[in-house]
XYZ file of C-alpha atoms in Angstrom:
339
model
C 8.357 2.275 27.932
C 9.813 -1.076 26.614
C 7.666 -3.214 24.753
C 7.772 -6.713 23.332
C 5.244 -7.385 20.074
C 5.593 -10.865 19.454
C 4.319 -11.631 15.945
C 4.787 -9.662 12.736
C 2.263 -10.128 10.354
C 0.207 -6.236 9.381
C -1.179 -6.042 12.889
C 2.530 -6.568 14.358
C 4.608 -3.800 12.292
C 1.266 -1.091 12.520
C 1.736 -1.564 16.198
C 5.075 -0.772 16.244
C 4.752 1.994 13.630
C 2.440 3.619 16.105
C 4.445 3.086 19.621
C 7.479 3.629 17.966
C 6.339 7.342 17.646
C 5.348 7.442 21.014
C 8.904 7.210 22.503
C 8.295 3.726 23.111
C 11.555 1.073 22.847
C 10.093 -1.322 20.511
C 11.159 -4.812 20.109
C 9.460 -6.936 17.577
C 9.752 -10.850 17.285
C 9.623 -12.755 13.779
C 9.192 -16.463 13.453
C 10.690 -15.868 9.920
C 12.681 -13.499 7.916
C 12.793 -9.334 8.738
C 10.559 -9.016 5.155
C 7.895 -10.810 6.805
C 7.537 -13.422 3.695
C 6.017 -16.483 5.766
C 3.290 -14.065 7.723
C -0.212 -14.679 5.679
C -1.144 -10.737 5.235
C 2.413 -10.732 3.511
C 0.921 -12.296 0.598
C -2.545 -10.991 1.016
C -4.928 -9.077 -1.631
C -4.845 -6.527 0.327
C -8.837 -5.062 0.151
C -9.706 -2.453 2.719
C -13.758 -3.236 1.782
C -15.503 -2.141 5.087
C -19.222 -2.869 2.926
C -18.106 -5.547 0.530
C -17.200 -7.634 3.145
C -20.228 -7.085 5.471
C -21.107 -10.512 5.234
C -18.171 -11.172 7.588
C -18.716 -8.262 9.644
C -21.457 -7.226 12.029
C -21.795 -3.252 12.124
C -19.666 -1.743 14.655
C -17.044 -3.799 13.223
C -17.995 -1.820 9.283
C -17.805 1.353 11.649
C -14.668 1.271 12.787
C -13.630 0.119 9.071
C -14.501 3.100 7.775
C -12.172 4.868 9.987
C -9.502 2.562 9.293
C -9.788 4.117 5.504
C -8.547 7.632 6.875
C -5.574 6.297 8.463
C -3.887 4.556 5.598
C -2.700 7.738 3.802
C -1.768 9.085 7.180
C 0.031 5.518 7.832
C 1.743 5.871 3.766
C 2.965 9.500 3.884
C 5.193 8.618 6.607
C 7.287 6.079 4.568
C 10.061 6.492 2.691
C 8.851 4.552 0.145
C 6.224 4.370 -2.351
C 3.410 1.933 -1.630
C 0.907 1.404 -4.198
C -2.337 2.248 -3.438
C -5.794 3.200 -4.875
C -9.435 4.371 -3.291
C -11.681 4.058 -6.301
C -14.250 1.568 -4.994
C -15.434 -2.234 -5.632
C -17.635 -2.819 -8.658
C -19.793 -6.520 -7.458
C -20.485 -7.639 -10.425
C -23.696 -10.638 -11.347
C -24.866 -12.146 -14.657
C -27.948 -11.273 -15.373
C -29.235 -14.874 -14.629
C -27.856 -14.100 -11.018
C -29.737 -11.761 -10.157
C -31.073 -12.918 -7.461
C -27.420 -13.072 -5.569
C -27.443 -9.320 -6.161
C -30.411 -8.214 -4.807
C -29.510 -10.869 -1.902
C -26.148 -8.933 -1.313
C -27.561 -5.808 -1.836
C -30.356 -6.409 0.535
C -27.790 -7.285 3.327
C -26.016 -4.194 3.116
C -29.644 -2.467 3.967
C -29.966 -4.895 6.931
C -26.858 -4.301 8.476
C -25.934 -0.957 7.496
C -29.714 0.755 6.462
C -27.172 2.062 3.412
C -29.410 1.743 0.160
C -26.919 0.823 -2.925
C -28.312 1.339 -6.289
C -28.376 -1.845 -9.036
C -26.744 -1.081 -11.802
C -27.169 -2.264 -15.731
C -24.643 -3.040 -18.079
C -24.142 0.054 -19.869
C -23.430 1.366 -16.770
C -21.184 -0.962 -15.632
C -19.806 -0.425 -18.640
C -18.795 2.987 -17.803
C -16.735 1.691 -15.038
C -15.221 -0.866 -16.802
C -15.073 -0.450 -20.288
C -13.869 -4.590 -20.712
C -16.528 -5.777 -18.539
C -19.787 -6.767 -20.672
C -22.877 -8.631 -19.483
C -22.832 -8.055 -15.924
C -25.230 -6.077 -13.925
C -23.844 -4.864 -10.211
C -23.661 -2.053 -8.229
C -20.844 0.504 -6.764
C -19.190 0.389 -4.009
C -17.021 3.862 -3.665
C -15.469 3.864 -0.097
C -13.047 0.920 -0.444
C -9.248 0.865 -0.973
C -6.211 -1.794 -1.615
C -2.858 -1.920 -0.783
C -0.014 -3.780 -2.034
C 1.100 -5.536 0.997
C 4.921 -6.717 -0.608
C 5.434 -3.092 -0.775
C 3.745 -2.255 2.609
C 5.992 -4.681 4.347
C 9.301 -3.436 2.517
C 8.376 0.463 3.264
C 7.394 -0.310 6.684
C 10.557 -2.105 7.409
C 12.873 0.495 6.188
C 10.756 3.190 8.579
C 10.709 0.927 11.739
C 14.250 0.111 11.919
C 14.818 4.129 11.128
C 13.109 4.748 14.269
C 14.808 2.439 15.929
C 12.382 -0.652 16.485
C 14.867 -3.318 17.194
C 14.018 -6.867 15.074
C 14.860 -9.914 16.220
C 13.865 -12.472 13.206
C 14.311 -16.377 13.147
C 12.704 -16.050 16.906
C 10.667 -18.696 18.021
C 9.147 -18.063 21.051
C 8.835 -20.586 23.608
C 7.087 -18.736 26.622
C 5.313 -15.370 26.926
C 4.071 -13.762 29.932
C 2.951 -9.968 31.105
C 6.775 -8.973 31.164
C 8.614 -11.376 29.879
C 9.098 -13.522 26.597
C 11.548 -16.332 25.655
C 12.358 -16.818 22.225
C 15.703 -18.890 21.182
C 16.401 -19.493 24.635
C 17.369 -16.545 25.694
C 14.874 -13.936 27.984
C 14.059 -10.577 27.222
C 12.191 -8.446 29.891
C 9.636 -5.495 28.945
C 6.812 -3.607 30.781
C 4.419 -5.119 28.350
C 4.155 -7.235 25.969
C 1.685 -7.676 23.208
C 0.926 -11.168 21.440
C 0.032 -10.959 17.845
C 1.401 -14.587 16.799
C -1.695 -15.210 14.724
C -1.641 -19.420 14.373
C 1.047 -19.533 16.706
C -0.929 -18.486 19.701
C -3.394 -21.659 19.798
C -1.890 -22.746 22.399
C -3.061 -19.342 24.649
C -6.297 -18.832 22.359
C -7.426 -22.514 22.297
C -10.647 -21.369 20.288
C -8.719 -19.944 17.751
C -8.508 -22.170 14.391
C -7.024 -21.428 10.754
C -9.171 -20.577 7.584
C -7.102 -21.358 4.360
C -6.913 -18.700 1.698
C -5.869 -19.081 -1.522
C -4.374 -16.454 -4.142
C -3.352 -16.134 -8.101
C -0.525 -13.552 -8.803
C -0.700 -13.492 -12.650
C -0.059 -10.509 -15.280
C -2.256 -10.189 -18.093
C -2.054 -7.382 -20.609
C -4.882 -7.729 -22.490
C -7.155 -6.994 -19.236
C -7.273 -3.690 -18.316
C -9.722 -3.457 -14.917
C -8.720 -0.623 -12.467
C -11.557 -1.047 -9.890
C -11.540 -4.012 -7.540
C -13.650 -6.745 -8.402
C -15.626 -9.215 -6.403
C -18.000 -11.695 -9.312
C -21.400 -13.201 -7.304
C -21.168 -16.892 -8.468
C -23.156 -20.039 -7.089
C -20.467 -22.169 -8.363
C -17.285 -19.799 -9.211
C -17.495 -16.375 -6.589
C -14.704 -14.878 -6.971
C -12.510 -11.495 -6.521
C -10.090 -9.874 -8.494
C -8.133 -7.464 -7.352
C -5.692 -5.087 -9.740
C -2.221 -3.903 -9.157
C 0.471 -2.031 -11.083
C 1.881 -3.287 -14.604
C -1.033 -5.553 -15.442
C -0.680 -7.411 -12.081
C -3.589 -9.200 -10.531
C -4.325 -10.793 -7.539
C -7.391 -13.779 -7.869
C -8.864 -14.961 -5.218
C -12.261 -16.509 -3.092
C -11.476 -19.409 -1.660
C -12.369 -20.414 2.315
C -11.316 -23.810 3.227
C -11.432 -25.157 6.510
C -7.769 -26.358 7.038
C -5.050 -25.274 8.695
C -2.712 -26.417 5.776
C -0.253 -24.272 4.236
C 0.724 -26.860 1.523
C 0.582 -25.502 -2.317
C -2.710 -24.648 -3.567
C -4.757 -28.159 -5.355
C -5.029 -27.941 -8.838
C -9.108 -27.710 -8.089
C -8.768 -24.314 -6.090
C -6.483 -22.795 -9.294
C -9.000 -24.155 -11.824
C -11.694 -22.636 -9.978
C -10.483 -19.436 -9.489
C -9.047 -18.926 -13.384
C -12.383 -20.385 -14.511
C -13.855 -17.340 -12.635
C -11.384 -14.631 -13.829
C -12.045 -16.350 -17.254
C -15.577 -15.191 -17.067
C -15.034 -12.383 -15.769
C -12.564 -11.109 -18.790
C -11.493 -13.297 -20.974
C -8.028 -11.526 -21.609
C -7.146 -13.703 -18.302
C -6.667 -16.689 -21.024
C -3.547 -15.458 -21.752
C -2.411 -14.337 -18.430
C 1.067 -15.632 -17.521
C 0.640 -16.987 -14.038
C 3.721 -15.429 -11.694
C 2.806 -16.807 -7.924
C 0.418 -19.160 -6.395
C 0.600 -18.682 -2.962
C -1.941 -20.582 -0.131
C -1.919 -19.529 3.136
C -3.925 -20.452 6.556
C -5.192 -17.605 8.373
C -6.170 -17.473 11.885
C -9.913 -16.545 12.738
C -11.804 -17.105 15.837
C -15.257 -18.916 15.850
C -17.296 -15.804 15.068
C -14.783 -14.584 12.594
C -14.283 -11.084 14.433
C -11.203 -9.972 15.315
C -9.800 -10.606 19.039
C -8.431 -7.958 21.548
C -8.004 -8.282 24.817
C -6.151 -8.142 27.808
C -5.490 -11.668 29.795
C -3.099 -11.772 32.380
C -1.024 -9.056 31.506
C -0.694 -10.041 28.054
C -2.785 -7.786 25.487
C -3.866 -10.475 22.321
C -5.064 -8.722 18.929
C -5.726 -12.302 16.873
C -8.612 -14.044 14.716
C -7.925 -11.139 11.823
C -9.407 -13.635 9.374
C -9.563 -11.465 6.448
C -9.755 -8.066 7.720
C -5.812 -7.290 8.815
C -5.781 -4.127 6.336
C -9.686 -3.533 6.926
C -9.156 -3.581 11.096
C -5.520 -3.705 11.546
C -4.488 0.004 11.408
C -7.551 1.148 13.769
C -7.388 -2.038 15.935
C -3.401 -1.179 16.493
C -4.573 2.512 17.403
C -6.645 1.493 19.802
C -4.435 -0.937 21.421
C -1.878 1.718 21.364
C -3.197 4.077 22.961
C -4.650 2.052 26.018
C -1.026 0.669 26.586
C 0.495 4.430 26.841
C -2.979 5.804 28.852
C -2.421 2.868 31.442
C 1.372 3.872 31.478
């Protein structure tokens, strides 16, 4: 079976990582470079937090979340790379004068997913976090994060292995059931699958872009190894550690579809957060800033469906690594059953 994947951001590549398996002829269009640099999960923190982010989930979306968790180590032991990767859990951390956030977020998670999480004090946040004085929080064990750089580089060494055929600097101009147009030329498949992202507005006319906005910094006087998310009225933020020091800051959701350089207002804000949340971050040297609009539909779930021919997996928001592996699974496997 021959099949076109226009787009590839995370949703693209773990499509083709699973049909590629499948004796499937792969083709997958770029808008950029092979490495993927200009897609927005490229430069993403890369949380897979099925309950920290229930705020932006309703509960059969947290379900299938959780399954997405099992298939990441089956998804990393197949490349011939390292990827850096960790399962320890999300410490949500509040001042004690916020309190009231806590119990708020806390109090959601019973709502939505009748799971009871336990408030902890600062001694024993403390235990998780030796640095990290004055907050109260809780625990939240069954969450991951990825390094997507390395994701992207591992994943494009074991595609083109398998014989996935790129075809980067490819605009495309026209996409139907069997047949997309891309740099004037026509390539013919027996499906084809549109994961554009931004670029399918034009077919999704709902869809609209979120704006994200990230810190790559590393600071060696801050030693955090669980994820971080701070509950702020003013300064919510979440931090989000890597290897050698390396962090990834972030919070920000701003209704644009602008990929210009992040404001000076958005990087104040979010190193006045990490700031308060350790203040080792003073002397972090800043190594990226990196802003990025991401494409989300109006009820911020993910899309997938099937319209004329054309199967659309889209409005990923901020759950690519949360969804993506499960969603591309699912999509899959219909393709090949309706073979």
């Amino acid at each position: 079976m021959k099949i076109g994947i226009v787009g590839a951001g995370i949703v693209g590549r773990l499509l083709a990582w699973h049909l590629c398996q499948q004796d499937c002829e792969v083709h997958l269009f770029c808008r950029g470079s092979l490495e993927g640099e200009d897609a927005c999960s490229f430069i993403a923190a890369g949380m897979i937090s099925p309950f920290s982010e229930q705020e932006f989930l309703q509960s059969e979306w947290h379900h299938l979340g959780e399954k997405a968790l099992a298939w990441w180590p089956r998804i990393l032991a197949t490349l011939p790379d390292k990827v850096f990767y960790q399962d320890n859990g999300s410490l949500i951390l509040a001042s004690s004068r916020q309190k009231s956030y806590l119990n708020h977020y806390i109090d959601k998670i019973w709502r939505q997913l009748n799971i009871k999480v336990p408030v902890l004090t600062e001694k024993e946040i403390v235990s998780f976090e030796p640095e990290l004085t004055n907050f109260i929080g809780c625990y939240l064990p069954q969450e991951a994060r990825i390094d997507p750089q390395q994701l992207f580089a591992a994943l494009n060494i074991f595609l083109i292995n398998e014989g996935v055929v790129y075809h980067p600097f490819h605009e495309v101009e026209f996409i139907s059931a069997k047949r997309i147009k891309a740099n004037q030329a026509e390539f013919i498949f027996d499906k084809t699958i549109d994961c554009r992202g931004l670029g399918a507005k034009t077919m999704l006319p709902t869809l609209r872009g979120v704006r994200g906005e990230l810190i790559y910094c590393q600071a060696l006087n801050v030693n955090i190894q669980h994820q971080i998310r701070l509950l702020h009225p003013r300064y919510p933020c979440y931090i989000v550690p890597r290897e050698n020091h390396t962090y990834v800051i972030g919070a920000t959701q701003i209704e644009s579809e602008s990929n210009a350089p992040m404001t000076i207002e958005s990087a104040l804000a979010l190193m006045t957060a990490a700031v308060g949340v350790h203040p080792g971050f003073h002397e972090a040297n800043i190594t990226a800033l990196h802003a990025r609009s991401r494409p989300t539909m109006p009820n911020h779930f993910p899309y997938c469906a099937e319209v004329e021919g054309i199967m659309h997996i889209n409005g990923m928001f901020r759950h690519g690594y949360l969804l993506g592996p499960i969603l591309a699974e699912q999509v899959a496997r219909k393709i090949l059953e309706n073979e």
